[in-house]
Coordinates of C-alpha atoms in Angstrom, one line a residue:
M695 CA -16.5 -82.1 -5.3
E696 CA -19.3 -79.7 -6.1
S697 CA -21.8 -81.2 -8.6
P698 CA -23.0 -78.3 -10.8
A699 CA -26.2 -78.1 -12.6
L700 CA -26.1 -79.0 -16.3
S701 CA -24.7 -76.0 -18.2
E702 CA -26.3 -74.4 -21.2
F703 CA -23.0 -74.9 -23.0
D704 CA -23.0 -78.6 -22.3
L705 CA -26.5 -79.0 -23.6
H706 CA -25.8 -76.8 -26.6
L707 CA -22.8 -79.0 -27.6
F708 CA -24.8 -82.1 -27.1
A709 CA -27.7 -80.8 -29.3
E710 CA -25.1 -80.1 -32.0
G711 CA -23.6 -83.6 -31.6
R712 CA -20.1 -82.2 -30.6
H713 CA -19.8 -82.8 -26.9
W714 CA -16.7 -85.1 -26.8
H715 CA -16.9 -85.5 -23.0
I716 CA -20.6 -86.2 -22.8
Y717 CA -19.9 -89.2 -20.6
N718 CA -19.0 -86.7 -17.8
V719 CA -22.4 -85.0 -18.2
L720 CA -25.1 -87.5 -18.9
G721 CA -25.6 -90.6 -16.7
A722 CA -24.9 -90.7 -13.0
H723 CA -22.1 -88.7 -11.5
L724 CA -21.2 -88.5 -7.8
G725 CA -20.6 -85.1 -6.1
N726 CA -22.2 -82.8 -3.7
R727 CA -24.8 -80.0 -3.9
R728 CA -24.7 -77.3 -1.2
G729 CA -22.7 -79.6 1.1
I730 CA -24.8 -82.7 0.6
E731 CA -23.1 -85.8 -0.8
G732 CA -25.0 -87.6 -3.6
A733 CA -25.2 -88.0 -7.3
R734 CA -26.5 -86.0 -10.3
F735 CA -28.5 -88.0 -12.8
A736 CA -29.2 -86.9 -16.3
V737 CA -30.8 -88.6 -19.3
W738 CA -31.9 -87.6 -22.8
A739 CA -35.6 -88.4 -23.4
P740 CA -37.1 -85.5 -25.4
N741 CA -40.4 -87.1 -26.1
A742 CA -41.2 -88.3 -22.5
Q743 CA -44.0 -86.8 -20.5
A744 CA -42.2 -87.5 -17.2
V745 CA -39.0 -89.1 -16.0
S746 CA -37.8 -90.1 -12.5
V747 CA -34.9 -92.0 -11.0
I748 CA -35.6 -95.3 -9.3
G749 CA -33.1 -97.4 -7.4
D750 CA -32.3 -99.4 -4.3
F751 CA -31.8 -96.0 -2.5
N752 CA -35.5 -95.1 -2.9
D753 CA -37.2 -98.5 -2.8
W754 CA -37.6 -98.3 -6.7
D755 CA -40.4 -95.8 -6.1
S756 CA -41.0 -93.7 -9.2
G757 CA -42.7 -91.0 -7.1
R758 CA -39.7 -90.2 -4.9
H759 CA -37.2 -88.5 -7.3
P760 CA -38.9 -86.9 -10.3
M761 CA -36.5 -85.2 -12.8
A762 CA -36.8 -81.7 -14.4
V763 CA -36.5 -81.3 -18.1
N764 CA -34.6 -78.7 -20.2
K765 CA -37.1 -78.4 -23.0
D766 CA -34.7 -77.1 -25.6
S767 CA -32.4 -80.1 -25.3
G768 CA -34.8 -82.8 -24.0
V769 CA -32.4 -83.7 -21.2
W770 CA -33.9 -84.5 -17.8
S771 CA -31.8 -84.2 -14.6
V772 CA -32.0 -84.3 -10.8
F773 CA -29.5 -84.3 -7.9
I774 CA -30.2 -86.9 -5.2
G775 CA -28.5 -86.7 -1.9
G776 CA -27.3 -89.9 -0.1
V777 CA -26.5 -91.8 -3.3
K778 CA -23.2 -93.7 -3.0
P779 CA -21.0 -95.9 -5.2
G780 CA -22.6 -99.3 -5.8
H781 CA -26.1 -98.1 -5.6
L782 CA -28.4 -99.5 -8.4
Y783 CA -30.7 -97.3 -10.5
K784 CA -32.9 -97.1 -13.6
F785 CA -35.1 -94.5 -15.2
A786 CA -38.9 -94.7 -14.9
I787 CA -40.4 -93.0 -18.0
T788 CA -43.9 -91.9 -18.7
T789 CA -44.4 -91.7 -22.5
R790 CA -46.5 -89.2 -24.3
N791 CA -49.3 -91.9 -24.5
G792 CA -49.2 -92.3 -20.7
H793 CA -47.5 -95.7 -20.7
H794 CA -45.0 -96.4 -18.0
I795 CA -41.7 -98.0 -19.0
T796 CA -38.5 -98.7 -17.2
K797 CA -35.1 -98.2 -18.9
T798 CA -31.5 -98.6 -18.0
D799 CA -29.1 -95.7 -18.4
P800 CA -27.6 -95.4 -21.9
Y801 CA -24.6 -93.7 -20.3
G802 CA -24.3 -96.1 -17.4
Q803 CA -20.7 -96.9 -16.7
A804 CA -21.3 -100.2 -14.9
F805 CA -24.2 -102.6 -14.8
E806 CA -25.4 -105.6 -12.7
H807 CA -24.3 -109.0 -13.7
R808 CA -26.7 -110.5 -16.3
P809 CA -29.6 -111.3 -16.4
S810 CA -30.2 -108.3 -14.1
N811 CA -29.6 -105.0 -15.9
A812 CA -29.7 -102.1 -13.5
A813 CA -27.0 -99.5 -13.8
V814 CA -24.5 -99.2 -11.0
V815 CA -23.4 -95.8 -9.6
T816 CA -19.6 -95.7 -10.0
E817 CA -16.9 -93.4 -8.7
R818 CA -14.8 -91.4 -11.1
G819 CA -11.7 -93.5 -11.7
H820 CA -8.8 -93.3 -9.3
Y821 CA -6.8 -96.1 -10.9
A822 CA -3.0 -95.5 -10.8
W823 CA -2.0 -96.1 -14.3
G824 CA 1.6 -97.1 -15.0
D825 CA 1.7 -96.9 -18.7
G826 CA 3.3 -93.5 -19.3
D827 CA 6.2 -94.9 -21.3
W828 CA 3.8 -96.7 -23.5
F829 CA 2.0 -93.5 -24.3
E830 CA 5.2 -91.7 -25.2
H831 CA 5.9 -94.6 -27.6
R832 CA 2.3 -94.5 -29.0
N833 CA 2.4 -90.8 -29.6
R834 CA 5.4 -91.4 -32.0
F835 CA 4.1 -94.7 -33.4
D836 CA 4.6 -94.9 -37.1
W837 CA 2.1 -97.7 -37.7
Q838 CA 2.6 -97.7 -41.5
Q839 CA 6.2 -98.7 -41.1
S840 CA 5.8 -101.0 -38.1
P841 CA 4.8 -104.6 -37.4
I842 CA 1.1 -105.0 -36.4
S843 CA 0.3 -108.5 -35.4
V844 CA -3.0 -108.9 -33.5
Y845 CA -4.2 -111.8 -31.3
E846 CA -8.0 -111.8 -31.3
V847 CA -9.4 -112.9 -27.9
H848 CA -12.8 -113.7 -26.5
P849 CA -12.2 -113.2 -22.8
G850 CA -14.9 -115.6 -21.7
S851 CA -13.5 -118.6 -23.5
W852 CA -9.8 -118.1 -23.9
R853 CA -9.2 -120.0 -20.6
H854 CA -11.4 -121.1 -17.7
H855 CA -10.7 -122.1 -14.1
G856 CA -10.8 -125.8 -13.4
S857 CA -14.3 -125.2 -12.1
G858 CA -15.3 -124.0 -15.5
R859 CA -15.9 -120.3 -14.4
W860 CA -14.6 -117.4 -16.4
L861 CA -11.3 -115.7 -15.6
T862 CA -11.7 -112.2 -14.2
Y863 CA -10.0 -109.3 -16.1
R864 CA -7.2 -109.5 -13.6
E865 CA -6.8 -113.2 -13.8
L866 CA -6.9 -113.0 -17.6
A867 CA -4.2 -110.3 -17.5
D868 CA -1.8 -112.3 -15.4
Q869 CA -2.1 -115.3 -17.8
L870 CA -2.7 -113.7 -21.2
V871 CA 0.1 -111.1 -21.1
P872 CA 2.9 -113.7 -20.6
Y873 CA 1.3 -115.8 -23.3
V874 CA 1.1 -112.9 -25.8
L875 CA 4.7 -112.0 -25.0
E876 CA 5.9 -115.5 -25.6
T877 CA 4.1 -115.9 -28.9
G878 CA 5.2 -112.4 -30.1
F879 CA 2.0 -110.6 -31.0
T880 CA 2.1 -106.8 -30.9
H881 CA -1.5 -106.3 -30.0
I882 CA -4.5 -108.1 -28.6
E883 CA -8.0 -107.4 -29.8
L884 CA -10.9 -108.0 -27.4
L885 CA -14.2 -109.2 -28.8
P886 CA -16.8 -106.7 -27.5
I887 CA -16.6 -106.3 -23.8
T888 CA -19.2 -103.5 -23.8
E889 CA -22.1 -104.7 -21.6
H890 CA -24.5 -107.1 -23.3
P891 CA -27.3 -109.3 -22.1
L892 CA -26.7 -112.5 -24.2
D893 CA -23.6 -114.6 -23.9
E894 CA -24.2 -116.1 -27.4
S895 CA -23.9 -112.7 -29.0
W896 CA -20.2 -112.6 -28.0
G897 CA -20.8 -109.0 -27.2
Y898 CA -21.9 -107.9 -30.7
Q899 CA -25.4 -107.0 -29.4
T900 CA -24.5 -104.2 -27.0
T901 CA -26.7 -102.5 -24.4
G902 CA -24.1 -100.7 -22.4
Y903 CA -21.9 -98.6 -24.7
Y904 CA -20.1 -96.9 -21.7
A905 CA -19.6 -99.9 -19.5
P906 CA -17.3 -102.9 -19.5
T907 CA -19.3 -106.1 -19.0
S908 CA -19.5 -107.1 -15.3
R909 CA -19.0 -110.8 -16.3
Y910 CA -15.3 -110.5 -15.7
G911 CA -15.1 -108.0 -12.9
S912 CA -15.1 -104.2 -12.2
P913 CA -14.0 -101.4 -14.5
D914 CA -10.7 -101.1 -12.5
D915 CA -10.1 -104.8 -13.1
L916 CA -10.3 -104.0 -16.9
R917 CA -7.9 -101.1 -16.4
Y918 CA -5.5 -103.5 -14.8
L919 CA -5.6 -105.7 -17.9
V920 CA -4.9 -102.8 -20.2
D921 CA -2.3 -101.3 -18.0
L922 CA -0.4 -104.6 -17.7
C923 CA -0.5 -105.0 -21.5
H924 CA 0.9 -101.5 -21.9
Q925 CA 3.7 -102.1 -19.4
N926 CA 4.7 -105.0 -21.5
N927 CA 4.5 -103.1 -24.8
I928 CA 1.3 -104.8 -26.0
G929 CA -1.4 -102.7 -27.5
V930 CA -5.1 -103.3 -26.8
I931 CA -7.8 -102.9 -29.4
L932 CA -11.5 -103.0 -28.6
D933 CA -14.1 -104.5 -30.9
W934 CA -16.8 -101.9 -31.0
V935 CA -20.3 -102.1 -32.5
P936 CA -22.0 -98.8 -33.7
G937 CA -23.9 -100.5 -36.5
H938 CA -26.8 -101.8 -34.6
F939 CA -28.2 -102.6 -31.2
P940 CA -30.6 -105.2 -29.7
D941 CA -34.3 -104.5 -29.3
D942 CA -34.4 -105.6 -25.6
D943 CA -37.2 -103.5 -24.0
F944 CA -35.0 -102.5 -21.0
A945 CA -32.4 -100.7 -23.2
L946 CA -32.3 -98.3 -26.1
A947 CA -35.2 -99.5 -28.2
E948 CA -38.0 -96.9 -28.2
F949 CA -36.2 -95.4 -25.3
D950 CA -38.7 -92.6 -24.4
G951 CA -41.7 -94.3 -26.0
T952 CA -40.6 -93.3 -29.5
A953 CA -38.0 -94.3 -32.0
L954 CA -35.3 -92.2 -30.4
Y955 CA -32.0 -93.9 -31.2
E956 CA -33.3 -95.9 -34.1
H957 CA -35.1 -95.0 -37.3
E958 CA -38.9 -95.3 -36.9
D959 CA -39.4 -96.8 -40.4
P960 CA -38.2 -100.5 -40.4
R961 CA -36.9 -100.0 -43.9
R962 CA -34.2 -97.9 -42.3
G963 CA -34.4 -98.9 -38.7
R964 CA -34.4 -102.7 -38.5
H965 CA -31.6 -105.0 -39.4
Q966 CA -33.2 -108.0 -41.0
D967 CA -30.3 -110.4 -40.7
W968 CA -29.7 -110.0 -37.0
G969 CA -33.1 -108.9 -35.7
T970 CA -31.6 -105.7 -34.3
L971 CA -32.2 -102.0 -34.7
I972 CA -30.2 -99.5 -36.7
Y973 CA -29.0 -96.2 -35.4
N974 CA -30.4 -92.9 -36.8
Y975 CA -27.1 -91.4 -37.7
G976 CA -28.8 -88.3 -38.9
R977 CA -29.7 -87.3 -35.4
H978 CA -27.0 -85.1 -33.7
E979 CA -27.6 -86.6 -30.2
V980 CA -27.3 -90.2 -31.5
R981 CA -24.0 -89.4 -33.3
N982 CA -22.8 -87.8 -30.1
F983 CA -23.8 -90.8 -28.1
L984 CA -21.7 -93.1 -30.3
I985 CA -18.7 -90.9 -30.8
G986 CA -18.7 -90.2 -27.1
S987 CA -18.6 -93.9 -26.4
A988 CA -15.6 -94.4 -28.7
L989 CA -13.8 -91.5 -26.9
F990 CA -14.8 -92.9 -23.5
W991 CA -12.9 -96.2 -24.2
L992 CA -9.9 -94.4 -25.6
D993 CA -9.9 -92.0 -22.7
T994 CA -10.9 -93.7 -19.5
F995 CA -9.6 -97.2 -20.4
H996 CA -6.6 -96.2 -22.5
M997 CA -7.6 -98.4 -25.4
D998 CA -5.2 -98.2 -28.4
G999 CA -7.8 -98.4 -31.1
L1000 CA -11.2 -99.6 -32.1
R1001 CA -12.2 -102.3 -34.6
V1002 CA -15.5 -101.0 -35.9
D1003 CA -17.8 -103.9 -36.6
A1004 CA -20.1 -104.4 -39.6
V1005 CA -19.2 -101.2 -41.5
A1006 CA -20.7 -102.5 -44.7
S1007 CA -24.1 -102.8 -43.1
M1008 CA -23.9 -99.1 -42.1
L1009 CA -22.8 -97.8 -45.5
Y1010 CA -25.5 -99.4 -47.7
L1011 CA -29.2 -98.6 -47.3
N1012 CA -30.0 -101.7 -49.2
Y1013 CA -27.6 -104.0 -47.2
S1014 CA -29.1 -107.5 -47.3
R1015 CA -32.5 -106.1 -48.5
N1016 CA -34.6 -106.9 -51.5
E1017 CA -36.1 -104.4 -53.8
G1018 CA -38.9 -102.5 -52.0
E1019 CA -37.5 -103.2 -48.5
W1020 CA -35.3 -100.1 -48.4
L1021 CA -35.5 -96.4 -48.8
P1022 CA -33.1 -94.5 -51.1
N1023 CA -31.1 -91.4 -50.0
E1024 CA -32.0 -87.9 -51.0
H1025 CA -30.2 -88.4 -54.4
G1026 CA -31.9 -91.7 -55.1
G1027 CA -28.9 -93.8 -54.3
H1028 CA -28.3 -96.7 -51.9
E1029 CA -25.5 -95.0 -49.9
N1030 CA -26.2 -94.1 -46.3
L1031 CA -25.0 -90.5 -46.4
E1032 CA -25.6 -90.0 -42.7
A1033 CA -23.6 -93.1 -41.8
I1034 CA -20.8 -91.9 -44.0
R1035 CA -20.6 -88.6 -42.3
F1036 CA -20.7 -90.3 -38.9
L1037 CA -17.8 -92.6 -39.7
Q1038 CA -15.8 -89.7 -41.1
D1039 CA -16.5 -87.6 -37.9
L1040 CA -15.7 -90.6 -35.7
N1041 CA -12.3 -91.2 -37.3
R1042 CA -11.4 -87.5 -37.5
V1043 CA -12.2 -86.9 -33.8
C1044 CA -10.7 -90.0 -32.4
Q1045 CA -7.4 -89.7 -34.3
S1046 CA -7.0 -86.0 -33.6
R1047 CA -7.7 -86.3 -29.8
F1048 CA -5.7 -89.5 -29.3
P1049 CA -2.6 -89.6 -31.5
G1050 CA -1.4 -93.1 -32.4
V1051 CA -4.7 -94.9 -32.0
L1052 CA -5.6 -97.4 -34.7
M1053 CA -9.1 -97.3 -36.2
M1054 CA -9.9 -100.5 -38.1
A1055 CA -12.9 -101.2 -40.3
E1056 CA -14.5 -104.6 -40.8
E1057 CA -15.8 -103.6 -44.2
S1058 CA -16.6 -106.6 -46.5
T1059 CA -17.3 -104.9 -49.8
S1060 CA -15.2 -102.9 -52.3
W1061 CA -16.4 -99.5 -50.9
P1062 CA -13.7 -97.1 -52.1
R1063 CA -11.2 -95.1 -49.9
V1064 CA -12.1 -96.7 -46.6
T1065 CA -8.6 -96.0 -45.3
R1066 CA -8.1 -92.6 -47.0
P1067 CA -8.7 -89.2 -45.3
P1068 CA -12.2 -87.7 -45.3
E1069 CA -10.7 -84.6 -47.0
I1070 CA -10.4 -86.6 -50.2
G1071 CA -13.7 -88.4 -49.8
G1072 CA -12.4 -91.3 -47.7
L1073 CA -13.9 -92.7 -44.5
G1074 CA -10.7 -92.0 -42.5
F1075 CA -9.9 -95.4 -41.0
N1076 CA -6.3 -96.4 -40.5
L1077 CA -6.8 -100.1 -41.5
K1078 CA -9.4 -102.3 -43.2
W1079 CA -9.9 -106.0 -42.8
N1080 CA -9.1 -107.7 -46.1
M1081 CA -12.0 -110.1 -46.3
G1082 CA -11.3 -110.8 -50.0
W1083 CA -7.8 -112.1 -49.2
M1084 CA -9.2 -114.2 -46.4
H1085 CA -12.0 -115.8 -48.4
D1086 CA -9.8 -116.4 -51.5
T1087 CA -7.0 -117.9 -49.5
L1088 CA -9.2 -120.2 -47.4
H1089 CA -11.2 -121.2 -50.6
Y1090 CA -7.9 -122.1 -52.3
L1091 CA -6.5 -124.1 -49.4
Q1092 CA -9.7 -126.1 -48.9
Q1093 CA -9.3 -127.6 -52.3
D1094 CA -7.6 -130.9 -52.7
P1095 CA -4.0 -130.1 -53.7
V1096 CA -4.5 -131.9 -57.0
Y1097 CA -7.1 -129.4 -58.0
R1098 CA -5.4 -126.3 -56.7
Q1099 CA -3.9 -125.6 -60.1
Y1100 CA -7.3 -124.8 -61.4
H1101 CA -7.8 -122.2 -58.6
H1102 CA -4.4 -120.5 -58.9
D1103 CA -6.1 -117.1 -59.4
K1104 CA -7.3 -117.2 -55.8
L1105 CA -3.6 -116.7 -54.8
T1106 CA -2.8 -114.0 -57.3
F1107 CA -5.9 -111.9 -57.6
G1108 CA -5.5 -110.1 -54.3
L1109 CA -2.3 -108.4 -55.4
L1110 CA -4.4 -106.4 -57.9
Y1111 CA -5.9 -104.4 -55.1
A1112 CA -3.6 -105.1 -52.2
F1113 CA -2.4 -101.6 -52.0
S1114 CA -5.7 -99.8 -52.7
E1115 CA -6.3 -99.7 -48.9
N1116 CA -4.2 -100.3 -45.7
F1117 CA -5.2 -103.9 -45.1
V1118 CA -5.3 -106.3 -42.2
L1119 CA -5.2 -110.0 -43.1
P1120 CA -7.9 -111.5 -40.8
L1121 CA -8.1 -115.1 -39.8
S1122 CA -10.8 -114.2 -37.3
H1123 CA -13.5 -115.7 -35.1
D1124 CA -16.0 -115.5 -37.9
E1125 CA -14.2 -118.3 -39.8
V1126 CA -14.3 -120.9 -37.0
V1127 CA -17.9 -120.9 -35.9
H1128 CA -21.4 -121.8 -37.2
G1129 CA -20.4 -125.0 -38.9
K1130 CA -17.4 -123.6 -40.7
S1131 CA -15.0 -125.8 -38.5
S1132 CA -11.6 -124.8 -37.1
L1133 CA -8.8 -123.6 -39.3
I1134 CA -7.0 -126.9 -39.2
Q1135 CA -10.1 -128.9 -40.0
K1136 CA -10.7 -126.8 -43.1
M1137 CA -7.5 -128.3 -44.6
P1138 CA -7.9 -131.4 -46.7
G1139 CA -5.9 -134.6 -46.4
D1140 CA -4.6 -136.6 -43.5
D1141 CA -3.4 -135.2 -40.2
W1142 CA 0.1 -134.5 -41.4
Q1143 CA -1.2 -132.7 -44.5
Q1144 CA -3.6 -130.7 -42.4
R1145 CA -0.9 -129.5 -40.1
A1146 CA 1.5 -128.7 -43.0
S1147 CA -1.3 -126.8 -44.8
L1148 CA -2.0 -124.8 -41.6
R1149 CA 1.7 -124.0 -41.2
L1150 CA 1.7 -122.9 -44.9
L1151 CA -1.3 -120.7 -44.4
F1152 CA 0.2 -118.9 -41.4
S1153 CA 3.6 -118.5 -43.2
Y1154 CA 1.9 -117.1 -46.3
M1155 CA -0.1 -114.6 -44.2
F1156 CA 3.1 -113.3 -42.5
A1157 CA 5.0 -113.1 -45.8
Y1158 CA 2.1 -111.3 -47.6
P1159 CA 1.8 -107.5 -47.4
G1160 CA -0.5 -106.2 -44.7
A1161 CA -1.0 -106.3 -40.9
K1162 CA -1.9 -109.7 -39.4
L1163 CA -4.7 -110.9 -37.2
L1164 CA -5.3 -114.4 -35.8
F1165 CA -8.1 -115.6 -33.6
M1166 CA -7.1 -117.4 -30.4
G1167 CA -6.6 -121.2 -30.7
G1168 CA -5.5 -121.1 -34.3
E1169 CA -1.9 -120.6 -33.2
F1170 CA -1.8 -124.2 -31.8
G1171 CA -4.2 -125.9 -34.2
Q1172 CA -7.4 -125.9 -32.2
R1173 CA -9.4 -128.8 -33.7
Q1174 CA -12.9 -128.2 -32.3
E1175 CA -14.9 -125.4 -33.8
W1176 CA -14.9 -122.4 -31.4
S1177 CA -17.7 -122.0 -28.9
E1178 CA -18.1 -119.2 -26.4
R1179 CA -19.3 -121.8 -23.9
R1180 CA -16.0 -123.6 -23.3
E1181 CA -12.3 -122.8 -23.1
L1182 CA -9.8 -123.5 -25.8
D1183 CA -8.4 -127.0 -26.1
W1184 CA -5.2 -126.3 -24.2
Y1185 CA -4.6 -130.0 -23.6
L1186 CA -3.5 -130.2 -27.3
L1187 CA -0.2 -128.5 -26.3
Q1188 CA 0.9 -131.8 -24.7
Y1189 CA 1.4 -133.1 -28.2
P1190 CA 4.6 -132.1 -30.1
E1191 CA 2.8 -131.4 -33.4
H1192 CA 0.6 -128.7 -31.7
Q1193 CA 3.6 -127.3 -29.8
G1194 CA 5.2 -127.1 -33.2
L1195 CA 2.4 -124.9 -34.6
R1196 CA 2.7 -122.5 -31.7
K1197 CA 6.5 -122.4 -32.2
L1198 CA 5.9 -121.5 -35.9
I1199 CA 3.7 -118.5 -34.9
Q1200 CA 6.3 -117.5 -32.3
D1201 CA 9.0 -117.5 -35.0
L1202 CA 6.9 -115.8 -37.7
N1203 CA 6.1 -113.0 -35.3
G1204 CA 9.8 -112.8 -34.6
L1205 CA 10.7 -112.6 -38.2
Y1206 CA 8.0 -110.1 -38.9
R1207 CA 9.5 -107.8 -36.3
L1208 CA 13.2 -108.6 -37.2
Y1209 CA 13.1 -108.0 -40.9
P1210 CA 12.0 -104.6 -42.1
A1211 CA 11.3 -106.1 -45.5
L1212 CA 8.2 -107.8 -44.0
H1213 CA 6.7 -104.6 -42.4
R1214 CA 8.3 -101.4 -43.6
K1215 CA 6.3 -101.2 -46.9
S1216 CA 3.3 -103.4 -46.1
F1217 CA 0.8 -100.8 -47.4
T1218 CA 2.6 -99.7 -50.6
G1219 CA 3.5 -101.5 -53.8
E1220 CA 7.2 -100.5 -53.2
G1221 CA 7.5 -103.4 -50.8
F1222 CA 6.3 -106.2 -53.1
E1223 CA 7.3 -107.7 -56.4
W1224 CA 6.3 -110.9 -58.0
I1225 CA 9.1 -113.2 -59.0
D1226 CA 6.8 -115.7 -60.6
C1227 CA 3.0 -115.9 -60.2
H1228 CA 2.3 -118.1 -63.2
D1229 CA 3.3 -121.6 -62.2
S1230 CA -0.2 -122.9 -61.6
T1231 CA 0.7 -126.4 -62.9
Q1232 CA 3.0 -127.0 -59.9
S1233 CA 1.0 -124.6 -57.6
V1234 CA 4.1 -122.6 -56.7
I1235 CA 4.4 -118.9 -56.2
S1236 CA 7.4 -116.7 -55.5
F1237 CA 7.7 -113.1 -54.6
L1238 CA 10.1 -110.5 -53.2
R1239 CA 9.5 -108.4 -50.1
S1240 CA 11.6 -105.2 -49.7
A1241 CA 12.0 -102.5 -47.1
G1242 CA 12.6 -99.9 -49.8
S1243 CA 16.1 -99.0 -48.5
P1244 CA 19.5 -100.3 -49.4
E1245 CA 20.6 -100.9 -45.8
H1246 CA 17.9 -103.5 -45.3
G1247 CA 18.2 -106.5 -47.7
P1248 CA 15.2 -108.1 -49.5
L1249 CA 13.5 -111.3 -48.6
V1250 CA 12.6 -113.9 -51.3
V1251 CA 9.5 -116.0 -50.5
V1252 CA 8.7 -119.2 -52.3
A1253 CA 5.6 -121.3 -51.5
N1254 CA 4.7 -124.8 -52.6
F1255 CA 1.0 -125.5 -52.2
T1256 CA 1.2 -129.2 -53.0
P1257 CA 2.4 -132.2 -50.9
V1258 CA 4.9 -133.0 -53.7
P1259 CA 8.5 -131.9 -53.0
R1260 CA 10.0 -129.8 -55.8
H1261 CA 13.7 -130.6 -56.3
H1262 CA 16.0 -128.4 -58.5
Y1263 CA 13.3 -125.7 -58.7
R1264 CA 14.9 -122.7 -60.2
I1265 CA 13.9 -119.2 -59.3
G1266 CA 15.1 -115.7 -60.3
L1267 CA 17.0 -113.6 -57.7
P1268 CA 17.5 -109.8 -57.7
A1269 CA 21.3 -110.1 -57.0
G1270 CA 24.2 -112.5 -57.0
G1271 CA 26.3 -113.8 -54.1
N1272 CA 25.4 -116.1 -51.3
W1273 CA 21.9 -116.5 -50.1
Q1274 CA 20.6 -118.4 -47.1
E1275 CA 17.3 -119.9 -46.0
V1276 CA 16.1 -118.0 -42.9
F1277 CA 12.7 -119.7 -42.6
N1278 CA 11.2 -123.0 -43.6
S1279 CA 7.7 -124.0 -42.5
D1280 CA 8.6 -127.7 -43.0
S1281 CA 11.3 -127.6 -40.3
T1282 CA 11.2 -130.5 -37.8
W1283 CA 11.1 -127.7 -35.2
Y1284 CA 7.5 -127.1 -36.3
G1285 CA 6.5 -130.7 -36.9
G1286 CA 7.6 -130.9 -40.6
S1287 CA 9.7 -133.3 -42.6
N1288 CA 12.8 -131.0 -42.6
L1289 CA 13.2 -130.8 -46.4
G1290 CA 14.8 -127.6 -47.5
N1291 CA 18.0 -125.8 -48.2
P1292 CA 20.2 -125.8 -45.0
L1293 CA 23.5 -124.8 -46.7
P1294 CA 24.3 -121.4 -48.2
L1295 CA 23.1 -121.0 -51.8
Q1296 CA 25.4 -119.5 -54.4
A1297 CA 23.4 -117.5 -56.9
E1298 CA 24.3 -118.3 -60.5
P1299 CA 24.7 -115.6 -63.2
T1300 CA 21.9 -117.3 -65.1
P1301 CA 19.0 -114.8 -65.9
W1302 CA 15.7 -116.3 -64.9
M1303 CA 12.2 -115.0 -64.5
A1304 CA 13.3 -111.5 -65.6
R1305 CA 16.0 -111.5 -62.9
P1306 CA 19.7 -111.2 -63.4
C1307 CA 20.6 -114.3 -61.3
S1308 CA 19.0 -117.5 -60.2
V1309 CA 19.4 -120.5 -58.0
E1310 CA 18.0 -124.0 -57.7
L1311 CA 16.0 -124.7 -54.6
T1312 CA 14.5 -127.7 -52.9
L1313 CA 10.8 -126.8 -52.1
P1314 CA 9.4 -128.7 -49.2
P1315 CA 5.9 -130.3 -49.5
L1316 CA 3.1 -127.9 -48.5
G1317 CA 5.8 -125.5 -47.4
L1318 CA 7.1 -122.0 -47.6
V1319 CA 10.7 -120.9 -47.4
M1320 CA 12.2 -117.4 -47.1
L1321 CA 15.7 -116.5 -48.3
R1322 CA 17.9 -113.5 -47.7
P1323 CA 21.4 -112.4 -48.8
A1324 CA 24.0 -114.1 -46.6
P1325 CA 25.8 -111.6 -44.3

C-alpha cells in the first residue's frame, strides 16, 4: 500500500476541526514509499522548534529521523523505511525555548504495558468481524421503545485467574458473555479501557485516546470481546473521558512546550478536584482530536455507544471553584460555551455517522435539555444518568424503616422531573467505593433485612421509568466495598441467599424485556401514573406502568418499604376482572419469606384512589409486587 504524503485537504480539515478520520492521518501508519516498506509518522506540534521520531528501530537517536513541518497546520511528518508492526516509538521535541522533551503519540493506537509508555506501531485492522446481523438490528434500533439494561464492568476486577492475574480481553469475553446472557442484561458498559498509566484511576485519567489499554491484551483481542457480545445480541458501551486528562509529563501536558491541548490559565486549564488538566475546547484541533477519538472507537472497535464522563465539569466554568478562581465567558456567565459547542458537535457527528449508537451523559446537575437536539438548544445526548433518583433512593433506603415516613418525598420527588430528560437509573461504581460501602451494606437492619431491602431496591429500579444500569457485583450482593485490586467475591454464590439475589436480577431483566409496559414508554409521562403516592405513614407507594396501547395490558406496582407485612391493603385498579401477581420480590425463590398473593385476585367494583375498581392485597415486608390482568 502506497503511503502518500499528507494532503493539503487533510490538513485543512484538521485545522477546521472537521476531519472525522483523523486517526488514519496523524500517528503512525504502515505503508510504502517508492517501493520501500515502512511507516509514515505525523504529529501536531505547532509551537515546536524541531521534532523527530525516536524508537527501537533507530536506537532512540533523535538525530536520525527529523520531521518536516507544514507551517500552516503545525503538523510534522516523516516517512521511515524499515519500520514494522510492533516497533516502539516516541517523539523527541525541541521547544521554542530550546528545551528537549520526549512525548508519546497522542494518536498512538497501541502502547507498551505500563509503567512503560512508548507507542507501538500497529497494522491496520484485519480482524474478521462476524457481527453483520447485529448491525442490521442496530440500524433499526428504536431505543426509546426498547429495554436498555446495562451491566457496568471494570475488566481488571470482574474476575481473576487463580493466580490473581487479570483476564485478557479474550478470556473475559468467554466468561462474561455467557454470564450476561444468563442474567439478562442488554448491554455491558466498560469502565474506560483507553490507555492510562495509573491502575487506581480505573481508566478515568486517560493518556491514550486512540488505544485500548495493553493490560488485557491486543486491539484484536478487544475486537474479539466486542464481536462475541454482538453475536450474542449484547451491546457494548465505552466509558469515555473528554473532560480532563492527567498532567503526566510524557503525554499531552504542554505537549510541544506550550499549553497546546489544555488552557494556559489554570483558572480555565486545571481541574482542582482531580489534579488534572482541562481541554481547550475552543481550539479546532483539540475538538477534532476528541471527536476523532469518539469516532475511532465507534468505527474500528464497533462500539455501540459512549458514556461521556463528568459532563457537568465541562459545562460550568466555575465547577467546584470559589469566587476569583474562575474566568467568566464572553457574556459574563459561568457556562463554558466552547464545551457546549463541542458536546453538540460530538453528538451530532457520532449519531449521524453511526445510526443506532447511544450517547450517554453523566451529568450531575439540572442543566436543561441534555437529551434534546442541538437544534432546539439541547446538548444532543440520547440518555442522561439520573443522579438525583440515585441519591434520593439510596438516601431513603439508608434510613431505618421506622423513620422512612419522614423522608417519603425522596421516593416521590423524582417523578416531578422524570420525563424532562431521557434518563438512565444508575447504581454505578461511584456508589460502592471510597468508604461508601457496598449496596447491601448500605441497607440498615440485620442480614435478612439488608437482603430484602436490596431486592426491593432492584425491583423498584426495574419498575421505575427509565433505562437501567447496575455495577458488577451488586447483582449477587457483593458485601465488600469494590476495589480495582481484587476480583469480585464470587465465593458468595455458594450461599442460597446470594444466589437468590442473582435470580432476582435475572427475572427482573426477563420481566423488563417481556412486558412492554415496563419499557415502551419509559421516557414519556404516558407510561406512568401514580395510584397512590401519599401513604407516608405506612411507607407504601403504588403506581401504574403502561405501554400506551390497548393490546398490551398495564402493570400495577405496589412497594412496601417497611419490614411490617401489610394485610388487607386496598389499592385502586384501572379495570375490573381477574388480576394476578406476576412478580414478588419476597418470593422464596429469591430468599424471601414468600408472603404475597399467589391466587388470582378478583377486582371489586369499589372505587378507590380515584380508580373505578379496587382489590385487597397482602404486601410482603420490604417487598414489591407487580400485578397484571389475568389472561
